PDB file of C-alpha atoms in Angstrom:
ATOM      1  CA  MET V   1      46.645 113.748  39.513  1.00 44.00           C
ATOM      2  CA  LYS V   2      44.324 113.516  42.473  1.00 39.00           C
ATOM      3  CA  THR V   3      46.243 115.763  44.820  1.00 37.00           C
ATOM      4  CA  HIS V   4      46.068 118.583  42.282  1.00 35.00           C
ATOM      5  CA  SER V   5      42.562 118.110  40.993  1.00 30.00           C
ATOM      6  CA  LEU V   6      41.119 121.312  42.467  1.00 27.00           C
ATOM      7  CA  PRO V   7      39.729 123.735  39.891  1.00 31.00           C
ATOM      8  CA  THR V   8      41.687 126.899  39.218  1.00 29.00           C
ATOM      9  CA  PHE V   9      39.225 128.969  41.264  1.00 34.00           C
ATOM     10  CA  LYS V  10      37.165 127.153  43.859  1.00 36.00           C
ATOM     11  CA  PRO V  11      36.078 128.326  47.318  1.00 35.00           C
ATOM     12  CA  ARG V  12      36.652 125.920  50.162  1.00 33.00           C
ATOM     13  CA  TRP V  13      33.085 124.715  50.259  1.00 28.00           C
ATOM     14  CA  THR V  14      32.009 121.542  52.037  1.00 31.00           C
ATOM     15  CA  ARG V  15      30.367 119.346  49.413  1.00 36.00           C
ATOM     16  CA  ALA V  16      28.025 117.527  51.791  1.00 34.00           C
ATOM     17  CA  LEU V  17      26.800 120.797  53.253  1.00 34.00           C
ATOM     18  CA  ALA V  18      26.283 122.314  49.815  1.00 39.00           C
ATOM     19  CA  VAL V  19      24.233 119.355  48.612  1.00 40.00           C
ATOM     20  CA  ALA V  20      22.137 119.428  51.767  1.00 37.00           C
ATOM     21  CA  LEU V  21      21.392 123.114  51.368  1.00 40.00           C
ATOM     22  CA  LEU V  22      20.622 122.887  47.680  1.00 42.00           C
ATOM     23  CA  ALA V  23      18.374 119.905  48.188  1.00 43.00           C
ATOM     24  CA  GLY V  24      16.345 121.947  50.615  1.00 45.00           C
ATOM     25  CA  MET V  25      16.082 125.044  48.432  1.00 45.00           C
ATOM     26  CA  ALA V  26      16.048 123.823  44.797  1.00 47.00           C
ATOM     27  CA  PRO V  27      13.010 125.354  43.076  1.00 47.00           C
ATOM     28  CA  LEU V  28      10.408 123.098  41.509  1.00 50.00           C
ATOM     29  CA  SER V  29       9.306 123.766  37.953  1.00 50.00           C
ATOM     30  CA  HIS V  30       6.267 126.023  37.743  1.00 49.00           C
ATOM     31  CA  SER V  31       5.294 124.490  34.390  1.00 49.00           C
ATOM     32  CA  LEU V  32       4.284 121.185  35.984  1.00 60.00           C
ATOM     33  CA  ALA V  33       1.644 120.332  38.541  1.00 65.00           C
ATOM     34  CA  GLN V  34       3.151 120.164  42.012  1.00 78.00           C
ATOM     35  CA  PRO V  35       3.248 116.716  43.683  1.00 83.00           C
ATOM     36  CA  ALA V  36      -0.004 115.878  45.437  1.00 88.00           C
ATOM     37  CA  ALA V  37      -0.640 114.101  48.708  1.00 93.00           C
ATOM     38  CA  PHE V  38      -1.875 110.507  48.614  1.00 94.00           C
ATOM     39  CA  SER V  39      -2.174 107.536  50.948  1.00 95.00           C
ATOM     40  CA  VAL V  40      -0.878 103.964  51.044  1.00 96.00           C
ATOM     41  CA  ASN V  41      -3.039 101.465  52.945  1.00 97.00           C
ATOM     42  CA  GLY V  42      -4.629 104.442  54.679  1.00 96.00           C
ATOM     43  CA  GLU V  43      -1.295 105.972  55.709  1.00 96.00           C
ATOM     44  CA  ALA V  44      -0.943 109.572  54.547  1.00 95.00           C
ATOM     45  CA  GLN V  45       1.934 110.533  52.277  1.00 94.00           C
ATOM     46  CA  PRO V  46       2.050 114.363  52.465  1.00 94.00           C
ATOM     47  CA  ALA V  47       2.992 116.299  49.343  1.00 93.00           C
ATOM     48  CA  GLU V  48       6.121 117.570  51.088  1.00 93.00           C
ATOM     49  CA  ARG V  49       7.649 114.078  50.960  1.00 93.00           C
ATOM     50  CA  SER V  50       7.320 113.999  47.184  1.00 92.00           C
ATOM     51  CA  GLN V  51       8.702 117.517  46.961  1.00 92.00           C
ATOM     52  CA  LEU V  52      11.791 116.588  48.977  1.00 90.00           C
ATOM     53  CA  LEU V  53      12.574 113.535  46.847  1.00 92.00           C
ATOM     54  CA  LEU V  54      11.973 115.541  43.696  1.00 92.00           C
ATOM     55  CA  GLN V  55      14.240 118.353  44.875  1.00 89.00           C
ATOM     56  CA  ALA V  56      17.020 115.875  45.589  1.00 90.00           C
ATOM     57  CA  GLN V  57      16.829 114.681  41.970  1.00 91.00           C
ATOM     58  CA  LEU V  58      16.800 118.239  40.610  1.00 91.00           C
ATOM     59  CA  VAL V  59      19.985 119.024  42.525  1.00 89.00           C
ATOM     60  CA  ARG V  60      21.655 116.086  40.781  1.00 91.00           C
ATOM     61  CA  GLY V  61      20.735 117.568  37.413  1.00 91.00           C
ATOM     62  CA  ALA V  62      17.504 115.728  36.575  1.00 91.00           C
ATOM     63  CA  ALA V  63      14.793 117.562  34.648  1.00 91.00           C
ATOM     64  CA  ASP V  64      11.441 118.195  36.344  1.00 90.00           C
ATOM     65  CA  THR V  65       9.275 116.059  34.073  1.00 92.00           C
ATOM     66  CA  PRO V  66       6.031 114.113  34.509  1.00 91.00           C
ATOM     67  CA  GLN V  67       8.094 110.920  34.243  1.00 93.00           C
ATOM     68  CA  LEU V  68      10.342 111.974  37.123  1.00 93.00           C
ATOM     69  CA  GLN V  69       7.363 112.918  39.273  1.00 92.00           C
ATOM     70  CA  ALA V  70       5.814 109.515  38.541  1.00 93.00           C
ATOM     71  CA  GLN V  71       9.067 107.804  39.563  1.00 94.00           C
ATOM     72  CA  VAL V  72       9.110 109.782  42.813  1.00 94.00           C
ATOM     73  CA  ARG V  73       5.537 108.720  43.557  1.00 94.00           C
ATOM     74  CA  GLU V  74       6.392 105.066  42.891  1.00 95.00           C
ATOM     75  CA  THR V  75       9.434 105.323  45.137  1.00 95.00           C
ATOM     76  CA  LEU V  76       7.331 106.689  47.986  1.00 95.00           C
ATOM     77  CA  ILE V  77       4.752 103.938  47.552  1.00 96.00           C
ATOM     78  CA  SER V  78       7.438 101.257  47.713  1.00 97.00           C
ATOM     79  CA  GLN V  79       9.072 102.876  50.728  1.00 95.00           C
ATOM     80  CA  ALA V  80       5.738 103.180  52.531  1.00 96.00           C
ATOM     81  CA  LEU V  81       4.888  99.523  51.935  1.00 97.00           C
ATOM     82  CA  MET V  82       8.268  98.322  53.159  1.00 97.00           C
ATOM     83  CA  ALA V  83       8.115 100.606  56.198  1.00 96.00           C
ATOM     84  CA  GLN V  84       4.660  99.297  57.085  1.00 97.00           C
ATOM     85  CA  GLU V  85       5.937  95.732  56.962  1.00 97.00           C
ATOM     86  CA  ALA V  86       8.921  96.717  59.100  1.00 97.00           C
ATOM     87  CA  LEU V  87       6.574  98.119  61.751  1.00 97.00           C
ATOM     88  CA  LYS V  88       4.473  94.954  61.695  1.00 97.00           C
ATOM     89  CA  ALA V  89       7.645  92.948  62.312  1.00 97.00           C
ATOM     90  CA  GLY V  90       8.652  95.222  65.198  1.00 97.00           C
ATOM     91  CA  LEU V  91      11.853  96.305  63.506  1.00 97.00           C
ATOM     92  CA  ASP V  92      11.360  99.840  64.828  1.00 96.00           C
ATOM     93  CA  LYS V  93      12.135  98.482  68.298  1.00 96.00           C
ATOM     94  CA  GLN V  94      15.667  97.450  67.360  1.00 97.00           C
ATOM     95  CA  PRO V  95      18.294  99.814  68.850  1.00 97.00           C
ATOM     96  CA  MET V  96      20.173 100.340  65.580  1.00 97.00           C
ATOM     97  CA  VAL V  97      16.976 101.068  63.672  1.00 97.00           C
ATOM     98  CA  ARG V  98      15.894 103.574  66.322  1.00 97.00           C
ATOM     99  CA  ALA V  99      19.333 105.186  66.132  1.00 97.00           C
ATOM    100  CA  ARG V 100      19.092 105.523  62.345  1.00 96.00           C
ATOM    101  CA  VAL V 101      15.642 107.104  62.600  1.00 95.00           C
ATOM    102  CA  ASP V 102      16.825 109.512  65.299  1.00 97.00           C
ATOM    103  CA  LEU V 103      19.918 110.400  63.277  1.00 97.00           C
ATOM    104  CA  ALA V 104      17.816 111.120  60.178  1.00 95.00           C
ATOM    105  CA  ARG V 105      15.610 113.446  62.242  1.00 96.00           C
ATOM    106  CA  GLN V 106      18.641 115.192  63.719  1.00 97.00           C
ATOM    107  CA  ASN V 107      20.158 115.657  60.258  1.00 96.00           C
ATOM    108  CA  ALA V 108      16.911 117.100  58.873  1.00 93.00           C
ATOM    109  CA  LEU V 109      16.705 119.609  61.721  1.00 96.00           C
ATOM    110  CA  ALA V 110      20.350 120.598  61.222  1.00 97.00           C
ATOM    111  CA  GLN V 111      19.707 121.249  57.533  1.00 93.00           C
ATOM    112  CA  ALA V 112      16.619 123.305  58.386  1.00 94.00           C
ATOM    113  CA  TRP V 113      18.720 125.429  60.758  1.00 96.00           C
ATOM    114  CA  GLN V 114      21.344 126.000  58.055  1.00 96.00           C
ATOM    115  CA  GLN V 115      18.666 127.078  55.584  1.00 93.00           C
ATOM    116  CA  GLN V 116      17.092 129.452  58.112  1.00 94.00           C
ATOM    117  CA  ILE V 117      20.458 131.127  58.767  1.00 94.00           C
ATOM    118  CA  LEU V 118      21.202 131.579  55.062  1.00 95.00           C
ATOM    119  CA  GLN V 119      17.754 132.750  53.965  1.00 92.00           C
ATOM    120  CA  GLY V 120      18.383 136.216  55.339  1.00 84.00           C
ATOM    121  CA  ALA V 121      22.086 136.371  54.532  1.00 92.00           C
ATOM    122  CA  GLN V 122      23.113 139.434  52.509  1.00 93.00           C
ATOM    123  CA  PHE V 123      26.677 140.245  51.502  1.00 95.00           C
ATOM    124  CA  SER V 124      27.906 143.653  50.405  1.00 96.00           C
ATOM    125  CA  ASP V 125      30.078 144.307  47.384  1.00 95.00           C
ATOM    126  CA  ALA V 126      32.909 145.093  49.788  1.00 97.00           C
ATOM    127  CA  GLU V 127      32.576 141.665  51.421  1.00 97.00           C
ATOM    128  CA  LEU V 128      32.539 139.934  48.036  1.00 96.00           C
ATOM    129  CA  GLN V 129      35.606 141.917  46.972  1.00 96.00           C
ATOM    130  CA  ALA V 130      37.461 140.989  50.159  1.00 97.00           C
ATOM    131  CA  GLU V 131      36.672 137.302  49.696  1.00 96.00           C
ATOM    132  CA  TYR V 132      37.780 137.518  46.059  1.00 96.00           C
ATOM    133  CA  GLN V 133      41.107 139.054  47.039  1.00 96.00           C
ATOM    134  CA  ARG V 134      41.609 136.485  49.786  1.00 96.00           C
ATOM    135  CA  GLN V 135      41.126 133.589  47.395  1.00 94.00           C
ATOM    136  CA  VAL V 136      43.232 135.106  44.620  1.00 95.00           C
ATOM    137  CA  GLN V 137      46.054 135.633  47.103  1.00 95.00           C
ATOM    138  CA  ALA V 138      45.719 132.036  48.345  1.00 94.00           C
ATOM    139  CA  LEU V 139      45.991 130.696  44.774  1.00 94.00           C
ATOM    140  CA  GLY V 140      49.320 132.442  44.234  1.00 94.00           C
ATOM    141  CA  PRO V 141      50.804 134.470  41.384  1.00 94.00           C
ATOM    142  CA  GLN V 142      51.775 131.538  39.157  1.00 95.00           C
ATOM    143  CA  GLU V 143      50.403 128.285  37.808  1.00 96.00           C
ATOM    144  CA  VAL V 144      52.219 125.184  36.668  1.00 97.00           C
ATOM    145  CA  ARG V 145      51.662 122.181  34.452  1.00 97.00           C
ATOM    146  CA  LEU V 146      53.156 118.858  35.468  1.00 97.00           C
ATOM    147  CA  ARG V 147      53.623 115.272  34.457  1.00 96.00           C
ATOM    148  CA  ASN V 148      52.838 112.975  37.307  1.00 95.00           C
ATOM    149  CA  VAL V 149      53.152 109.326  38.285  1.00 97.00           C
ATOM    150  CA  LEU V 150      51.119 108.330  41.348  1.00 97.00           C
ATOM    151  CA  VAL V 151      52.010 105.068  43.122  1.00 97.00           C
ATOM    152  CA  ALA V 152      51.116 103.455  46.428  1.00 96.00           C
ATOM    153  CA  ASP V 153      54.456 103.260  48.236  1.00 96.00           C
ATOM    154  CA  GLU V 154      57.892 104.820  48.518  1.00 97.00           C
ATOM    155  CA  LYS V 155      59.738 101.792  47.123  1.00 96.00           C
ATOM    156  CA  THR V 156      57.736 101.843  43.898  1.00 97.00           C
ATOM    157  CA  ALA V 157      58.083 105.619  43.690  1.00 97.00           C
ATOM    158  CA  GLN V 158      61.864 105.334  43.884  1.00 97.00           C
ATOM    159  CA  GLN V 159      61.762 102.669  41.183  1.00 96.00           C
ATOM    160  CA  VAL V 160      59.784 105.057  38.972  1.00 97.00           C
ATOM    161  CA  GLN V 161      62.197 107.890  39.763  1.00 97.00           C
ATOM    162  CA  ASP V 162      65.171 105.740  38.750  1.00 97.00           C
ATOM    163  CA  LYS V 163      63.528 104.670  35.491  1.00 96.00           C
ATOM    164  CA  LEU V 164      62.820 108.260  34.525  1.00 96.00           C
ATOM    165  CA  LYS V 165      66.323 109.378  35.454  1.00 95.00           C
ATOM    166  CA  GLY V 166      67.610 106.561  33.281  1.00 95.00           C
ATOM    167  CA  GLY V 167      65.800 107.978  30.259  1.00 95.00           C
ATOM    168  CA  ALA V 168      62.595 105.895  30.162  1.00 96.00           C
ATOM    169  CA  PRO V 169      59.764 107.742  28.337  1.00 95.00           C
ATOM    170  CA  PHE V 170      57.453 109.376  30.871  1.00 96.00           C
ATOM    171  CA  GLU V 171      54.304 108.209  29.060  1.00 95.00           C
ATOM    172  CA  GLN V 172      55.528 104.611  29.145  1.00 95.00           C
ATOM    173  CA  VAL V 173      56.274 104.769  32.867  1.00 96.00           C
ATOM    174  CA  VAL V 174      52.847 106.310  33.522  1.00 96.00           C
ATOM    175  CA  THR V 175      51.125 103.459  31.684  1.00 95.00           C
ATOM    176  CA  GLU V 176      53.094 100.889  33.645  1.00 96.00           C
ATOM    177  CA  PHE V 177      52.877 102.362  37.137  1.00 96.00           C
ATOM    178  CA  SER V 178      50.489 105.275  37.648  1.00 96.00           C
ATOM    179  CA  ARG V 179      47.327 104.887  39.727  1.00 95.00           C
ATOM    180  CA  ASP V 180      46.042 108.361  38.852  1.00 94.00           C
ATOM    181  CA  GLY V 181      42.962 107.888  36.689  1.00 92.00           C
ATOM    182  CA  GLY V 182      42.716 111.624  36.026  1.00 91.00           C
ATOM    183  CA  THR V 183      46.012 111.835  34.114  1.00 95.00           C
ATOM    184  CA  ARG V 184      46.922 108.247  33.233  1.00 93.00           C
ATOM    185  CA  GLN V 185      45.367 108.444  29.757  1.00 93.00           C
ATOM    186  CA  ARG V 186      47.275 111.678  29.055  1.00 94.00           C
ATOM    187  CA  GLY V 187      50.741 110.410  29.826  1.00 95.00           C
ATOM    188  CA  GLY V 188      50.543 111.858  33.330  1.00 96.00           C
ATOM    189  CA  LEU V 189      49.924 115.399  32.088  1.00 96.00           C
ATOM    190  CA  THR V 190      47.909 117.635  34.434  1.00 96.00           C
ATOM    191  CA  ASP V 191      45.858 120.714  33.685  1.00 95.00           C
ATOM    192  CA  TRP V 192      47.332 124.110  34.541  1.00 96.00           C
ATOM    193  CA  LEU V 193      47.303 124.323  38.340  1.00 96.00           C
ATOM    194  CA  SER V 194      47.597 127.356  40.557  1.00 95.00           C
ATOM    195  CA  GLU V 195      50.486 126.999  42.967  1.00 94.00           C
ATOM    196  CA  GLY V 196      48.126 127.542  45.878  1.00 94.00           C
ATOM    197  CA  VAL V 197      46.224 124.300  45.232  1.00 94.00           C
ATOM    198  CA  LEU V 198      49.333 122.112  45.133  1.00 95.00           C
ATOM    199  CA  HIS V 199      50.167 119.831  48.026  1.00 95.00           C
ATOM    200  CA  PRO V 200      52.868 121.652  50.052  1.00 95.00           C
ATOM    201  CA  GLY V 201      55.357 118.842  49.439  1.00 96.00           C
ATOM    202  CA  VAL V 202      54.841 119.037  45.693  1.00 96.00           C
ATOM    203  CA  GLY V 203      55.152 122.824  45.724  1.00 95.00           C
ATOM    204  CA  LYS V 204      58.435 122.572  47.605  1.00 95.00           C
ATOM    205  CA  ALA V 205      59.748 119.917  45.212  1.00 96.00           C
ATOM    206  CA  LEU V 206      59.090 122.228  42.250  1.00 96.00           C
ATOM    207  CA  GLN V 207      61.077 125.132  43.674  1.00 94.00           C
ATOM    208  CA  GLY V 208      64.009 125.985  41.443  1.00 94.00           C
ATOM    209  CA  LEU V 209      63.072 123.511  38.712  1.00 96.00           C
ATOM    210  CA  LYS V 210      63.264 124.474  35.073  1.00 95.00           C
ATOM    211  CA  GLU V 211      60.767 123.278  32.501  1.00 96.00           C
ATOM    212  CA  GLY V 212      61.398 119.636  31.646  1.00 95.00           C
ATOM    213  CA  GLN V 213      63.212 118.883  34.900  1.00 96.00           C
ATOM    214  CA  LEU V 214      62.254 116.015  37.190  1.00 97.00           C
ATOM    215  CA  ALA V 215      61.824 116.726  40.902  1.00 97.00           C
ATOM    216  CA  ALA V 216      64.835 115.524  42.878  1.00 96.00           C
ATOM    217  CA  ALA V 217      62.881 112.889  44.803  1.00 96.00           C
ATOM    218  CA  PRO V 218      59.386 111.374  45.048  1.00 97.00           C
ATOM    219  CA  VAL V 219      56.890 113.257  47.199  1.00 97.00           C
ATOM    220  CA  SER V 220      54.600 111.718  49.816  1.00 97.00           C
ATOM    221  CA  THR V 221      51.009 113.030  49.591  1.00 95.00           C
ATOM    222  CA  PRO V 222      47.670 111.909  51.062  1.00 94.00           C
ATOM    223  CA  ASN V 223      46.892 110.067  47.802  1.00 92.00           C
ATOM    224  CA  GLY V 224      50.176 108.178  47.674  1.00 96.00           C
ATOM    225  CA  TRP V 225      53.704 108.806  46.442  1.00 97.00           C
ATOM    226  CA  GLN V 226      54.131 111.120  43.464  1.00 97.00           C
ATOM    227  CA  VAL V 227      56.952 111.514  40.979  1.00 97.00           C
ATOM    228  CA  VAL V 228      56.593 114.815  39.144  1.00 97.00           C
ATOM    229  CA  ARG V 229      58.216 116.681  36.284  1.00 97.00           C
ATOM    230  CA  LEU V 230      57.694 120.378  35.610  1.00 97.00           C
ATOM    231  CA  GLU V 231      56.263 120.888  32.123  1.00 97.00           C
ATOM    232  CA  GLY V 232      55.509 124.594  32.245  1.00 96.00           C
ATOM    233  CA  ARG V 233      55.179 127.651  34.427  1.00 96.00           C
ATOM    234  CA  ARG V 234      53.281 130.878  33.723  1.00 96.00           C
ATOM    235  CA  ALA V 235      51.620 133.810  35.441  1.00 96.00           C
ATOM    236  CA  PHE V 236      48.211 133.053  36.886  1.00 95.00           C
ATOM    237  CA  THR V 237      45.385 135.230  35.601  1.00 93.00           C
ATOM    238  CA  PRO V 238      42.404 134.992  37.970  1.00 93.00           C
ATOM    239  CA  PRO V 239      38.865 135.072  36.618  1.00 93.00           C
ATOM    240  CA  SER V 240      36.952 138.329  36.890  1.00 95.00           C
ATOM    241  CA  ILE V 241      35.078 138.880  40.121  1.00 96.00           C
ATOM    242  CA  ASP V 242      31.765 139.043  38.261  1.00 95.00           C
ATOM    243  CA  SER V 243      32.272 135.542  36.824  1.00 96.00           C
ATOM    244  CA  VAL V 244      32.746 133.973  40.269  1.00 95.00           C
ATOM    245  CA  LYS V 245      30.295 135.922  42.427  1.00 95.00           C
ATOM    246  CA  PRO V 246      28.066 132.851  43.047  1.00 95.00           C
ATOM    247  CA  GLN V 247      31.084 130.920  44.351  1.00 95.00           C
ATOM    248  CA  LEU V 248      32.133 133.863  46.482  1.00 96.00           C
ATOM    249  CA  ARG V 249      28.663 134.090  48.025  1.00 96.00           C
ATOM    250  CA  ARG V 250      28.737 130.375  48.829  1.00 95.00           C
ATOM    251  CA  ALA V 251      32.141 130.777  50.452  1.00 95.00           C
ATOM    252  CA  LEU V 252      30.814 133.631  52.597  1.00 97.00           C
ATOM    253  CA  GLU V 253      27.729 131.591  53.453  1.00 96.00           C
ATOM    254  CA  GLN V 254      29.965 128.757  54.585  1.00 95.00           C
ATOM    255  CA  ARG V 255      31.980 131.128  56.739  1.00 95.00           C
ATOM    256  CA  LEU V 256      28.772 132.516  58.248  1.00 96.00           C
ATOM    257  CA  LEU V 257      27.551 129.024  59.112  1.00 96.00           C
ATOM    258  CA  GLN V 258      30.910 128.108  60.606  1.00 96.00           C
ATOM    259  CA  ALA V 259      30.875 131.236  62.770  1.00 96.00           C
ATOM    260  CA  ARG V 260      27.347 130.587  64.014  1.00 96.00           C
ATOM    261  CA  LEU V 261      28.175 126.955  64.688  1.00 96.00           C
ATOM    262  CA  LYS V 262      31.320 127.920  66.570  1.00 97.00           C
ATOM    263  CA  GLY V 263      29.202 130.110  68.832  1.00 97.00           C
ATOM    264  CA  LEU V 264      26.892 127.181  69.536  1.00 96.00           C
ATOM    265  CA  ARG V 265      29.797 124.825  70.187  1.00 96.00           C
ATOM    266  CA  ASP V 266      31.547 127.282  72.500  1.00 96.00           C
ATOM    267  CA  ALA V 267      28.380 127.620  74.586  1.00 97.00           C
ATOM    268  CA  ALA V 268      27.490 123.917  74.511  1.00 96.00           C
ATOM    269  CA  LYS V 269      27.868 121.568  77.464  1.00 95.00           C
ATOM    270  CA  VAL V 270      29.292 118.317  76.104  1.00 94.00           C
ATOM    271  CA  GLU V 271      29.804 115.608  78.702  1.00 93.00           C
TER     272      GLU V 271
END
């Protein structure tokens, strides 16, 4: 059920920003020799280039092994050779190529600024506690479990609704109609979901329902039209603050970056 796929406790963290920051700060293994500088046809390949490519792989979960370092070196060699041929052909003079190079430079500088801001960031226990309470409150006091059929349009959704009202087995209807890969193999059954992560339309449709009842009408969501049935409802027990402190720190870091960026944007002259 794509609309409801958020974890039970997850700060609103921008994935692209997180990956960029981690890629810039992931530690290299101290048990292996650090990547060395080399040259390709006389063109220097500083060690930092190898380190950046290696860090990007570590962020994705790869192990820092001699084999990975060798792959990184081979990748740089291939890239250097192709780039040299591109320069010989004058491809660097093409407007779109220049724009891509400039954009890559701009992105690298933006990431460096983010890292500089966060390197000195310290958050007190009181700040972590406040963020914890804010997120717990946003998740709500209850969680629900649903069966869900996700379709592309309202007409199909109404067809699904009518079939279910007519007594068709939910699992059968899911197999026939649902586009939700996350729940299709489970007969449309979702995980337990905090009310706060539900799409507002779905949350409203569940109001007043008893377990086993179908929502009165299909619900339009960003992922498509959903037909839902309430399977269960229970009190939500949030995780302990100690178990989610890393996520809380990242949420506060994101808020710090957003505040600093807002200051820059407010003072900027954009014409």
